Amino acid sequence: MQIHRVQELFKQSPVGQRIAVCGWVRTRRDAKNNFSFLEINDGSCLKNLQVIADGALENYETDVKKLGTGSSVRVEGVVVASQGKEQAIEIKAERVHVYGFSPEDFPLQKKRHGFDYLRTIGHLRPRTNTFGAVTRIRHTLSMAVHDFFRSRGFFYVQTPIITANDCEGAGEMFQVTTLDLDKPPRTPEGKIDYARDFFGRRTSLTVSGQLEGETYAMALGNIYTFGPTFRAENSNTTRHLAEFWMIEPEMAFADLDHNAFIAEEFLKHVIRAVLEQNQDDLHLLDSFVQKGLKESLQNIVAGPFARMTYTEAVEILEKSGQKFEYPAKWGSSLQTEHERYLTEVHLKRPVILTDYPKDFTAFYMRLNDDKKTVRNMDVLVPQIGEIIGGSQREERYDVLLERMQEAGLKPEDYAFYLDLRKYGTAPHAGFGLGFERLVLLCTGMGNIRDVIPFPRTPGHCEF
Ligand code: ATP
Ligand code: MN
């Protein structure tokens, strides 16, 4: 018999049909007159399917009455209309096959557990309601990312994970090597001889696919990457991971206005997908994790994002009369407290800030005519702060070269990047969005470690 997914059964309500479902027992309640209720979850949706297991089943005493939370079963039976208010249908079991019992020490007994504790059982936490919901929302978002770009004619390009670039010093890099760390080969000067390493040179895990992405944008027009990136930064915050996923579109013949337009459309598209496809999951998270989550997401898609320059934002912060831990002042980077004040208190909606001082921005961002600021943008959202960073890229060979030298980079290390300006250069722009920050926003979860299946942070790498 074909195995049905619980989500399909709730959608179709095939009352009267014989069906089979497989899943894990969440609870078992034994009723007085010799039958039991089983709540089965198969992960396809938040809701459990209720099964009525009658004492007449041949293995009722030997198996059914021993089913504890976490056991795995296959139930065959008839779909009946439910008496209870909770759900429209339930299953009257004709056969209950047990794949695996789950003894009483199963850590997820029916009570709420703290996220800190659940992080210590990363292999079992997907079986909780919250992590099921987060995982399904993460899935919806992933699909919506591809959907958005495909519908606009962007090509999906896979940029490398192992790289020989030091991408603009976006973050500290993890080195990739097969050298024997106890006795690495040395050059005559006593330095480590990377010529004898696996790739014949020094390599690392990528911190961003942007530079490689630009090479494809300068041939295919509009491209995007969606892959893992790695930063060995020792920041123990609730918004930083050492391994995270990044979405990076890059568009030829585009300026910053177009970049900002696409970023706003993109965010609204993927959030709308969650609002439409994950209603039960959102309801759960709204009730138990972040009150008002759904409304705040509806708010983001409902109206236009605010736009202002960095300079205007600093003026607002200075005049706000707010006591910040770090006072805002022109020339220094904005802190999360500033970003949150702007979006949550002052504007009450997302904002796209543009034209930051060049001194703390990357060398590839296009220099403005004032020579003090660059044509970049950060998209800030309530609760999170920065979710997207992007810019119009410097397409002028000489200006780019000068900015590289200012930044202390060796032009010969970026020969390929300069070639893009030498041969048929064109204005172009793009942005990077940290996928887990997006999942945080859409789930209301407070810690980035709880929105990626297997988090990697300083001192932690399980599995
Ligand atoms: P932050 O100031 O928050 O550290 P950043 O300026 O280093 O961010 P970018 O280099 O612009 O970030 O990276 C692009 C996007 O990647 C950011 O907007 C953010 O959404 C995400 N991001 C950056 N670092 C991390 C990290 N360590 N973990 C998860 N997401 C990150
Ligand atoms: Mn950073």
Short mmCIF file of C-alpha atoms and ligand atoms in Angstrom, two decimals:
data_model
loop_
_atom_site.label_atom_id
_atom_site.label_comp_id
_atom_site.label_asym_id
_atom_site.label_seq_id
_atom_site.Cartn_x
_atom_site.Cartn_y
_atom_site.Cartn_z
CA MET A 1 0.00 0.00 0.00
CA GLN A 2 1.21 3.48 -0.84
CA ILE A 3 2.40 5.47 2.15
CA HIS A 4 0.60 8.76 2.61
CA ARG A 5 2.12 11.86 4.10
CA VAL A 6 0.18 13.38 6.97
CA GLN A 7 0.12 16.78 5.31
CA GLU A 8 -1.60 15.30 2.23
CA LEU A 9 -4.18 13.53 4.37
CA PHE A 10 -5.15 16.77 6.10
CA LYS A 11 -5.35 18.53 2.78
CA GLN A 12 -7.46 15.87 1.06
CA SER A 13 -9.51 14.46 3.98
CA PRO A 14 -10.11 11.15 2.16
CA VAL A 15 -12.78 9.91 4.60
CA GLY A 16 -13.59 6.23 4.11
CA GLN A 17 -10.34 5.36 2.33
CA ARG A 18 -7.86 2.75 3.52
CA ILE A 19 -4.44 4.33 3.83
CA ALA A 20 -0.98 3.79 5.37
CA VAL A 21 1.11 6.35 7.24
CA CYS A 22 4.57 6.11 8.76
CA GLY A 23 5.92 8.35 11.47
CA TRP A 24 7.05 8.80 15.04
CA VAL A 25 4.78 8.57 18.05
CA ARG A 26 4.51 11.85 19.92
CA THR A 27 2.13 10.60 22.62
CA ARG A 28 0.10 7.56 23.53
CA ARG A 29 -3.02 7.79 25.70
CA ASP A 30 -4.75 4.65 26.86
CA ALA A 31 -8.51 5.00 27.20
CA LYS A 32 -10.53 3.08 29.76
CA ASN A 33 -12.42 0.71 27.49
CA ASN A 34 -9.49 -1.10 25.95
CA PHE A 35 -8.20 1.16 23.19
CA SER A 36 -5.48 3.80 22.78
CA PHE A 37 -4.94 7.10 21.02
CA LEU A 38 -1.62 7.59 19.24
CA GLU A 39 -0.46 10.98 18.03
CA ILE A 40 1.77 10.41 14.99
CA ASN A 41 4.07 13.00 13.45
CA ASP A 42 5.82 12.31 10.15
CA GLY A 43 7.55 15.67 9.73
CA SER A 44 5.53 16.67 6.66
CA CYS A 45 3.68 19.28 8.69
CA LEU A 46 3.33 20.54 12.21
CA LYS A 47 0.10 18.70 12.95
CA ASN A 48 -0.01 15.21 14.37
CA LEU A 49 -2.34 12.60 13.00
CA GLN A 50 -4.49 10.92 15.61
CA VAL A 51 -4.72 7.14 15.39
CA ILE A 52 -7.25 5.04 17.26
CA ALA A 53 -5.71 1.69 18.09
CA ASP A 54 -8.28 -0.80 19.26
CA GLY A 55 -7.66 -3.55 21.82
CA ALA A 56 -8.70 -6.05 19.15
CA LEU A 57 -5.46 -5.45 17.20
CA GLU A 58 -3.41 -8.65 17.34
CA ASN A 59 -0.36 -6.90 18.78
CA TYR A 60 -2.27 -4.46 21.02
CA GLU A 61 -0.90 -5.81 24.32
CA THR A 62 2.52 -6.85 23.02
CA ASP A 63 3.37 -3.76 20.93
CA VAL A 64 0.87 -0.90 20.95
CA LYS A 65 0.76 -0.57 24.73
CA LYS A 66 4.53 -0.35 24.82
CA LEU A 67 4.80 2.54 22.37
CA GLY A 68 6.59 5.44 24.01
CA THR A 69 7.32 8.92 22.70
CA GLY A 70 9.79 8.67 19.81
CA SER A 71 8.85 5.18 18.62
CA SER A 72 8.49 4.68 14.87
CA VAL A 73 5.45 2.99 13.38
CA ARG A 74 3.53 2.20 10.25
CA VAL A 75 -0.21 2.41 10.63
CA GLU A 76 -2.69 1.00 8.15
CA GLY A 77 -6.34 1.81 8.57
CA VAL A 78 -9.39 3.74 7.49
CA VAL A 79 -9.71 7.51 7.50
CA VAL A 80 -12.66 8.64 9.62
CA ALA A 81 -14.12 12.03 10.41
CA SER A 82 -12.90 13.11 13.81
CA GLN A 83 -15.15 13.77 16.81
CA GLY A 84 -12.60 16.13 18.35
CA LYS A 85 -12.38 19.82 17.42
CA GLU A 86 -8.62 19.78 16.96
CA GLN A 87 -8.60 18.06 13.58
CA ALA A 88 -10.96 17.02 10.82
CA ILE A 89 -9.79 13.44 10.41
CA GLU A 90 -8.25 10.56 12.28
CA ILE A 91 -7.29 6.98 11.47
CA LYS A 92 -8.96 3.86 12.76
CA ALA A 93 -6.06 1.44 12.77
CA GLU A 94 -6.37 -2.05 11.30
CA ARG A 95 -2.69 -2.77 11.67
CA VAL A 96 0.11 -1.14 13.64
CA HIS A 97 3.60 -2.21 12.72
CA VAL A 98 6.41 -1.10 15.01
CA TYR A 99 9.75 -0.36 13.31
CA GLY A 100 11.54 0.72 16.45
CA PHE A 101 10.56 1.25 20.07
CA SER A 102 11.87 4.24 21.94
CA PRO A 103 12.74 3.60 25.58
CA GLU A 104 11.81 5.93 28.40
CA ASP A 105 15.15 7.69 28.38
CA PHE A 106 14.27 9.31 25.01
CA PRO A 107 15.23 12.93 25.82
CA LEU A 108 12.23 14.57 24.18
CA GLN A 109 9.40 13.58 26.46
CA LYS A 110 6.29 15.69 26.17
CA LYS A 111 7.33 18.95 27.80
CA ARG A 112 8.98 22.08 26.53
CA HIS A 113 12.76 22.11 26.42
CA GLY A 114 15.08 25.11 26.34
CA PHE A 115 16.97 25.82 23.12
CA ASP A 116 20.28 25.64 25.00
CA TYR A 117 19.53 22.07 26.01
CA LEU A 118 18.27 21.14 22.55
CA ARG A 119 21.56 22.33 21.06
CA THR A 120 23.30 19.56 23.03
CA ILE A 121 21.13 16.96 21.24
CA GLY A 122 21.40 18.32 17.72
CA HIS A 123 20.57 14.93 16.23
CA LEU A 124 17.21 14.73 18.01
CA ARG A 125 16.08 18.34 18.05
CA PRO A 126 14.64 18.12 14.50
CA ARG A 127 11.90 15.97 16.08
CA THR A 128 10.54 18.88 18.12
CA ASN A 129 7.71 21.08 16.89
CA THR A 130 9.88 24.19 16.85
CA PHE A 131 12.75 22.69 14.87
CA GLY A 132 10.34 21.02 12.47
CA ALA A 133 8.73 24.40 11.85
CA VAL A 134 12.08 26.17 11.43
CA THR A 135 13.30 23.48 9.02
CA ARG A 136 10.18 23.68 6.88
CA ILE A 137 10.38 27.48 6.76
CA ARG A 138 14.06 27.27 5.83
CA HIS A 139 13.07 24.95 3.01
CA THR A 140 10.35 27.30 1.76
CA LEU A 141 12.86 30.15 1.77
CA SER A 142 15.47 28.14 -0.16
CA MET A 143 12.98 27.25 -2.86
CA ALA A 144 11.65 30.82 -2.99
CA VAL A 145 15.19 32.13 -3.54
CA HIS A 146 15.61 30.05 -6.69
CA ASP A 147 12.07 30.81 -7.74
CA PHE A 148 12.60 34.56 -7.49
CA PHE A 149 15.79 34.63 -9.52
CA ARG A 150 14.62 32.15 -12.13
CA SER A 151 11.47 34.15 -12.75
CA ARG A 152 13.66 37.18 -13.48
CA GLY A 153 16.10 35.47 -15.80
CA PHE A 154 19.07 35.18 -13.43
CA PHE A 155 21.39 32.19 -13.91
CA TYR A 156 22.38 30.12 -10.90
CA VAL A 157 26.19 29.89 -10.81
CA GLN A 158 28.18 27.72 -8.40
CA THR A 159 31.24 29.59 -7.19
CA PRO A 160 34.04 27.61 -5.54
CA ILE A 161 34.19 26.70 -1.87
CA ILE A 162 37.96 26.35 -1.87
CA THR A 163 39.49 29.58 -3.07
CA ALA A 164 42.83 31.19 -3.71
CA ASN A 165 41.37 34.71 -3.28
CA ASP A 166 41.38 36.62 -0.10
CA CYS A 167 37.95 38.11 -0.78
CA GLU A 168 38.47 41.73 0.20
CA GLY A 169 39.24 40.72 3.78
CA ALA A 170 35.49 40.28 4.42
CA GLY A 171 36.44 38.07 7.34
CA GLU A 172 39.14 35.85 8.76
CA MET A 173 39.61 32.77 6.61
CA PHE A 174 39.96 29.07 7.36
CA GLN A 175 43.03 27.66 5.69
CA VAL A 176 42.76 24.51 3.56
CA THR A 177 45.89 22.38 3.53
CA THR A 178 47.14 18.81 3.32
CA LEU A 179 50.59 19.71 4.65
CA ASP A 180 51.77 17.80 7.70
CA LEU A 181 51.30 20.38 10.41
CA ASP A 182 53.89 18.71 12.63
CA LYS A 183 56.64 19.08 10.05
CA PRO A 184 55.60 21.29 7.16
CA PRO A 185 58.05 21.70 4.25
CA ARG A 186 60.05 24.92 4.50
CA THR A 187 61.53 27.30 1.95
CA PRO A 188 65.25 28.16 2.21
CA GLU A 189 64.16 31.26 4.17
CA GLY A 190 62.40 29.06 6.70
CA LYS A 191 58.84 29.94 5.68
CA ILE A 192 56.21 27.28 5.08
CA ASP A 193 56.56 26.13 1.47
CA TYR A 194 53.05 26.30 0.06
CA ALA A 195 54.38 25.37 -3.37
CA ARG A 196 54.38 21.83 -1.95
CA ASP A 197 50.84 22.05 -0.59
CA PHE A 198 47.99 20.25 -2.36
CA PHE A 199 47.18 23.07 -4.80
CA GLY A 200 50.74 24.33 -5.07
CA ARG A 201 49.69 27.52 -3.31
CA ARG A 202 48.00 28.75 -0.19
CA THR A 203 44.22 28.20 -0.21
CA SER A 204 41.25 28.83 2.07
CA LEU A 205 37.53 28.30 2.43
CA THR A 206 35.64 31.09 0.71
CA VAL A 207 34.19 34.01 2.66
CA SER A 208 32.09 35.16 -0.31
CA GLY A 209 31.50 34.13 -3.90
CA GLN A 210 31.21 37.71 -5.09
CA LEU A 211 34.46 38.18 -6.99
CA GLU A 212 33.99 34.92 -8.89
CA GLY A 213 30.31 35.80 -9.34
CA GLU A 214 31.28 39.07 -10.99
CA THR A 215 33.23 37.21 -13.66
CA TYR A 216 30.06 35.38 -14.70
CA ALA A 217 27.88 38.49 -14.50
CA MET A 218 30.27 40.09 -16.96
CA ALA A 219 29.37 37.36 -19.44
CA LEU A 220 25.85 36.16 -18.67
CA GLY A 221 24.37 39.41 -17.43
CA ASN A 222 22.42 38.45 -14.32
CA ILE A 223 23.63 35.63 -12.10
CA TYR A 224 23.31 34.53 -8.49
CA THR A 225 25.11 32.20 -6.14
CA PHE A 226 23.61 30.37 -3.19
CA GLY A 227 26.13 28.40 -1.22
CA PRO A 228 28.10 27.96 1.98
CA THR A 229 30.60 30.55 3.12
CA PHE A 230 33.02 30.43 6.03
CA ARG A 231 34.37 33.01 8.41
CA ALA A 232 36.86 32.29 11.14
CA GLU A 233 35.80 35.38 13.03
CA ASN A 234 35.74 34.92 16.75
CA SER A 235 32.42 36.68 17.22
CA ASN A 236 30.27 34.89 19.73
CA THR A 237 27.02 36.67 18.93
CA THR A 238 23.52 35.39 18.26
CA ARG A 239 23.91 36.54 14.62
CA HIS A 240 27.25 35.08 13.56
CA LEU A 241 28.18 31.58 12.46
CA ALA A 242 31.53 30.26 11.26
CA GLU A 243 29.74 28.42 8.43
CA PHE A 244 26.71 30.06 6.90
CA TRP A 245 24.89 30.21 3.58
CA MET A 246 24.97 33.26 1.42
CA ILE A 247 22.88 34.40 -1.53
CA GLU A 248 24.76 36.72 -3.88
CA PRO A 249 23.14 38.11 -7.03
CA GLU A 250 25.29 40.11 -9.42
CA MET A 251 23.87 42.18 -12.28
CA ALA A 252 25.65 43.68 -15.29
CA PHE A 253 24.56 47.10 -16.54
CA ALA A 254 22.91 47.82 -13.19
CA ASP A 255 23.38 50.71 -10.79
CA LEU A 256 22.74 50.98 -7.07
CA ASP A 257 19.11 52.06 -7.48
CA HIS A 258 18.36 48.93 -9.41
CA ASN A 259 20.28 46.87 -6.87
CA ALA A 260 18.16 48.30 -4.04
CA PHE A 261 14.99 47.71 -6.03
CA ILE A 262 15.88 44.03 -6.58
CA ALA A 263 16.88 43.56 -2.93
CA GLU A 264 13.51 44.88 -1.75
CA GLU A 265 11.53 42.80 -4.28
CA PHE A 266 13.56 39.76 -3.33
CA LEU A 267 12.95 40.06 0.41
CA LYS A 268 9.24 40.61 -0.11
CA HIS A 269 8.98 37.65 -2.47
CA VAL A 270 10.59 35.15 -0.12
CA ILE A 271 8.72 36.41 2.96
CA ARG A 272 5.42 36.19 1.06
CA ALA A 273 6.22 32.57 0.23
CA VAL A 274 6.53 31.77 3.95
CA LEU A 275 3.33 33.65 4.79
CA GLU A 276 1.50 31.58 2.18
CA GLN A 277 3.10 28.17 2.61
CA ASN A 278 3.90 27.89 6.31
CA GLN A 279 0.79 29.13 8.08
CA ASP A 280 0.73 26.48 10.80
CA ASP A 281 4.46 26.77 11.42
CA LEU A 282 4.21 30.56 11.66
CA HIS A 283 1.29 30.28 14.04
CA LEU A 284 3.32 28.04 16.34
CA LEU A 285 6.34 30.36 16.30
CA ASP A 286 4.12 33.41 16.79
CA SER A 287 2.53 31.77 19.84
CA PHE A 288 5.60 30.32 21.52
CA VAL A 289 8.73 32.02 20.19
CA GLN A 290 8.08 35.60 19.10
CA LYS A 291 4.73 37.27 19.71
CA GLY A 292 3.71 39.38 16.73
CA LEU A 293 5.96 37.53 14.27
CA LYS A 294 3.31 37.14 11.61
CA GLU A 295 2.24 40.75 11.82
CA SER A 296 5.80 41.99 11.56
CA LEU A 297 6.33 39.90 8.42
CA GLN A 298 3.08 41.16 6.95
CA ASN A 299 4.30 44.65 7.71
CA ILE A 300 7.52 44.11 5.78
CA VAL A 301 5.71 43.01 2.63
CA ALA A 302 2.94 45.60 2.90
CA GLY A 303 4.73 48.88 2.25
CA PRO A 304 7.83 50.34 0.63
CA PHE A 305 11.15 50.18 2.49
CA ALA A 306 12.54 53.53 3.63
CA ARG A 307 15.64 54.85 1.83
CA MET A 308 18.23 57.24 3.17
CA THR A 309 21.94 57.87 3.06
CA TYR A 310 24.31 56.89 5.83
CA THR A 311 24.86 60.61 6.47
CA GLU A 312 21.11 61.19 6.98
CA ALA A 313 20.91 58.18 9.28
CA VAL A 314 23.75 59.44 11.46
CA GLU A 315 21.98 62.82 11.78
CA ILE A 316 18.80 61.06 12.92
CA LEU A 317 20.73 59.04 15.47
CA GLU A 318 22.55 62.09 16.79
CA LYS A 319 19.31 64.03 17.17
CA SER A 320 17.40 61.06 18.64
CA GLY A 321 18.26 61.84 22.24
CA GLN A 322 18.76 58.07 22.73
CA LYS A 323 21.52 56.80 25.00
CA PHE A 324 23.47 54.31 22.88
CA GLU A 325 26.28 52.19 24.22
CA TYR A 326 28.38 53.57 21.36
CA PRO A 327 27.30 57.07 20.28
CA ALA A 328 26.74 57.26 16.53
CA LYS A 329 29.09 59.57 14.68
CA TRP A 330 29.91 60.21 11.05
CA GLY A 331 32.86 58.11 10.00
CA SER A 332 32.33 55.10 12.21
CA SER A 333 30.32 52.02 11.35
CA LEU A 334 26.80 51.63 12.66
CA GLN A 335 26.23 49.23 15.54
CA THR A 336 23.30 46.85 15.77
CA GLU A 337 21.75 49.12 18.43
CA HIS A 338 21.75 51.96 15.89
CA GLU A 339 20.34 49.78 13.14
CA ARG A 340 17.56 48.54 15.38
CA TYR A 341 16.69 52.03 16.57
CA LEU A 342 16.24 53.15 12.98
CA THR A 343 14.04 50.24 11.92
CA GLU A 344 12.12 49.53 15.14
CA VAL A 345 11.67 52.95 16.72
CA HIS A 346 12.25 55.71 14.19
CA LEU A 347 10.92 54.25 10.94
CA LYS A 348 9.05 51.13 12.06
CA ARG A 349 9.89 49.42 8.78
CA PRO A 350 12.94 48.18 6.88
CA VAL A 351 15.35 50.77 5.54
CA ILE A 352 17.98 50.77 2.82
CA LEU A 353 20.95 52.90 3.86
CA THR A 354 23.32 53.99 1.12
CA ASP A 355 26.60 55.82 0.58
CA TYR A 356 28.73 54.88 3.58
CA PRO A 357 32.16 56.44 4.20
CA LYS A 358 34.76 54.71 2.05
CA ASP A 359 37.13 54.20 4.98
CA PHE A 360 35.35 51.19 6.43
CA THR A 361 33.96 49.71 3.22
CA ALA A 362 35.43 47.29 0.69
CA PHE A 363 37.78 48.33 -2.09
CA TYR A 364 35.47 47.19 -4.88
CA MET A 365 32.63 49.56 -3.98
CA ARG A 366 32.21 52.38 -6.49
CA LEU A 367 33.69 55.66 -5.28
CA ASN A 368 31.27 58.60 -5.28
CA ASP A 369 32.18 61.99 -6.76
CA ASP A 370 32.65 63.43 -3.25
CA LYS A 371 35.59 60.94 -2.93
CA LYS A 372 34.51 60.37 0.68
CA THR A 373 31.64 57.92 0.32
CA VAL A 374 30.92 54.87 -1.81
CA ARG A 375 27.89 53.67 -3.75
CA ASN A 376 26.93 50.88 -1.35
CA MET A 377 23.85 49.85 0.57
CA ASP A 378 22.87 47.94 3.67
CA VAL A 379 19.33 46.68 4.06
CA LEU A 380 18.30 46.84 7.70
CA VAL A 381 15.26 45.07 9.12
CA PRO A 382 13.58 45.11 12.54
CA GLN A 383 14.96 42.64 15.13
CA ILE A 384 18.02 41.71 13.07
CA GLY A 385 19.67 44.90 11.86
CA GLU A 386 21.80 44.31 8.75
CA ILE A 387 20.45 41.50 6.62
CA ILE A 388 21.88 42.50 3.23
CA GLY A 389 25.07 44.28 2.23
CA GLY A 390 25.66 45.32 -1.37
CA SER A 391 27.07 47.89 -3.73
CA GLN A 392 27.55 49.16 -7.20
CA ARG A 393 31.02 47.89 -8.10
CA GLU A 394 33.91 50.09 -9.16
CA GLU A 395 34.08 49.56 -12.91
CA ARG A 396 36.84 52.14 -13.63
CA TYR A 397 40.22 50.43 -13.92
CA ASP A 398 42.31 53.30 -12.56
CA VAL A 399 40.06 54.06 -9.62
CA LEU A 400 39.87 50.38 -8.70
CA LEU A 401 43.65 50.04 -8.85
CA GLU A 402 44.07 53.03 -6.58
CA ARG A 403 41.56 51.70 -4.06
CA MET A 404 43.33 48.35 -4.00
CA GLN A 405 46.64 50.00 -3.31
CA GLU A 406 45.07 52.12 -0.55
CA ALA A 407 43.70 48.93 0.99
CA GLY A 408 47.15 47.35 0.91
CA LEU A 409 46.18 44.66 -1.61
CA LYS A 410 48.59 43.41 -4.24
CA PRO A 411 47.14 44.05 -7.73
CA GLU A 412 48.87 40.93 -9.07
CA ASP A 413 46.73 38.85 -6.66
CA TYR A 414 43.62 40.29 -8.33
CA ALA A 415 44.74 40.18 -11.94
CA PHE A 416 41.56 38.39 -13.01
CA TYR A 417 39.43 41.00 -11.28
CA LEU A 418 41.27 43.87 -12.96
CA ASP A 419 40.90 42.11 -16.31
CA LEU A 420 37.12 42.47 -16.00
CA ARG A 421 37.70 46.24 -16.05
CA LYS A 422 40.31 46.05 -18.78
CA TYR A 423 38.21 44.08 -21.26
CA GLY A 424 34.75 45.50 -21.84
CA THR A 425 34.10 46.90 -18.41
CA ALA A 426 30.51 47.81 -17.53
CA PRO A 427 28.65 49.22 -14.58
CA HIS A 428 27.44 46.39 -12.37
CA ALA A 429 26.04 45.83 -8.92
CA GLY A 430 25.10 43.09 -6.51
CA PHE A 431 24.50 42.17 -2.92
CA GLY A 432 25.04 39.46 -0.33
CA LEU A 433 22.34 38.17 1.95
CA GLY A 434 23.15 35.91 4.87
CA PHE A 435 20.58 33.16 4.53
CA GLU A 436 20.44 32.35 8.25
CA ARG A 437 19.70 35.99 9.08
CA LEU A 438 16.72 35.68 6.75
CA VAL A 439 15.61 32.49 8.50
CA LEU A 440 15.94 34.30 11.85
CA LEU A 441 13.72 37.08 10.55
CA CYS A 442 11.08 34.68 9.23
CA THR A 443 10.95 32.40 12.27
CA GLY A 444 11.38 34.89 15.09
CA MET A 445 14.08 32.65 16.57
CA GLY A 446 16.55 34.53 18.73
CA ASN A 447 19.77 32.64 18.08
CA ILE A 448 21.33 31.92 14.69
CA ARG A 449 22.55 28.55 16.04
CA ASP A 450 18.93 27.40 16.00
CA VAL A 451 18.10 28.16 12.36
CA ILE A 452 20.82 26.06 10.67
CA PRO A 453 20.72 22.28 11.02
CA PHE A 454 24.30 21.86 12.25
CA PRO A 455 25.75 25.12 13.60
CA ARG A 456 29.49 25.79 13.58
CA THR A 457 30.69 28.47 15.98
CA PRO A 458 33.98 29.08 17.82
CA GLY A 459 34.64 26.01 19.95
CA HIS A 460 31.69 24.06 18.55
CA CYS A 461 31.61 21.61 15.66
CA GLU A 462 29.40 18.61 16.40
CA PHE A 463 28.75 15.86 13.83
P1 ATP B 1 28.31 41.89 10.18
O1 ATP B 1 28.69 43.33 10.28
O2 ATP B 1 26.95 41.58 10.72
O3 ATP B 1 29.38 40.99 10.69
P2 ATP B 1 29.36 41.88 7.54
O4 ATP B 1 29.40 43.32 7.22
O5 ATP B 1 30.59 41.17 7.93
O6 ATP B 1 28.19 41.58 8.61
P3 ATP B 1 29.10 41.06 4.77
O7 ATP B 1 30.55 40.76 4.64
O8 ATP B 1 28.54 42.24 4.08
O9 ATP B 1 28.67 41.10 6.32
O10 ATP B 1 28.28 39.73 4.37
C1 ATP B 1 27.00 39.78 3.73
C2 ATP B 1 25.89 39.23 4.60
O11 ATP B 1 26.23 37.98 5.17
C3 ATP B 1 25.57 40.11 5.80
O12 ATP B 1 24.68 41.11 5.44
C4 ATP B 1 24.94 39.13 6.75
O13 ATP B 1 23.56 38.93 6.41
C5 ATP B 1 25.66 37.83 6.46
N1 ATP B 1 26.72 37.50 7.42
C6 ATP B 1 27.94 38.08 7.53
N2 ATP B 1 28.69 37.46 8.45
C7 ATP B 1 27.93 36.43 8.93
C8 ATP B 1 28.17 35.41 9.89
N3 ATP B 1 29.34 35.29 10.52
N4 ATP B 1 27.18 34.52 10.12
C9 ATP B 1 26.00 34.61 9.46
N5 ATP B 1 25.72 35.55 8.54
C10 ATP B 1 26.67 36.46 8.26
MN MN B 2 31.20 40.51 9.85
#
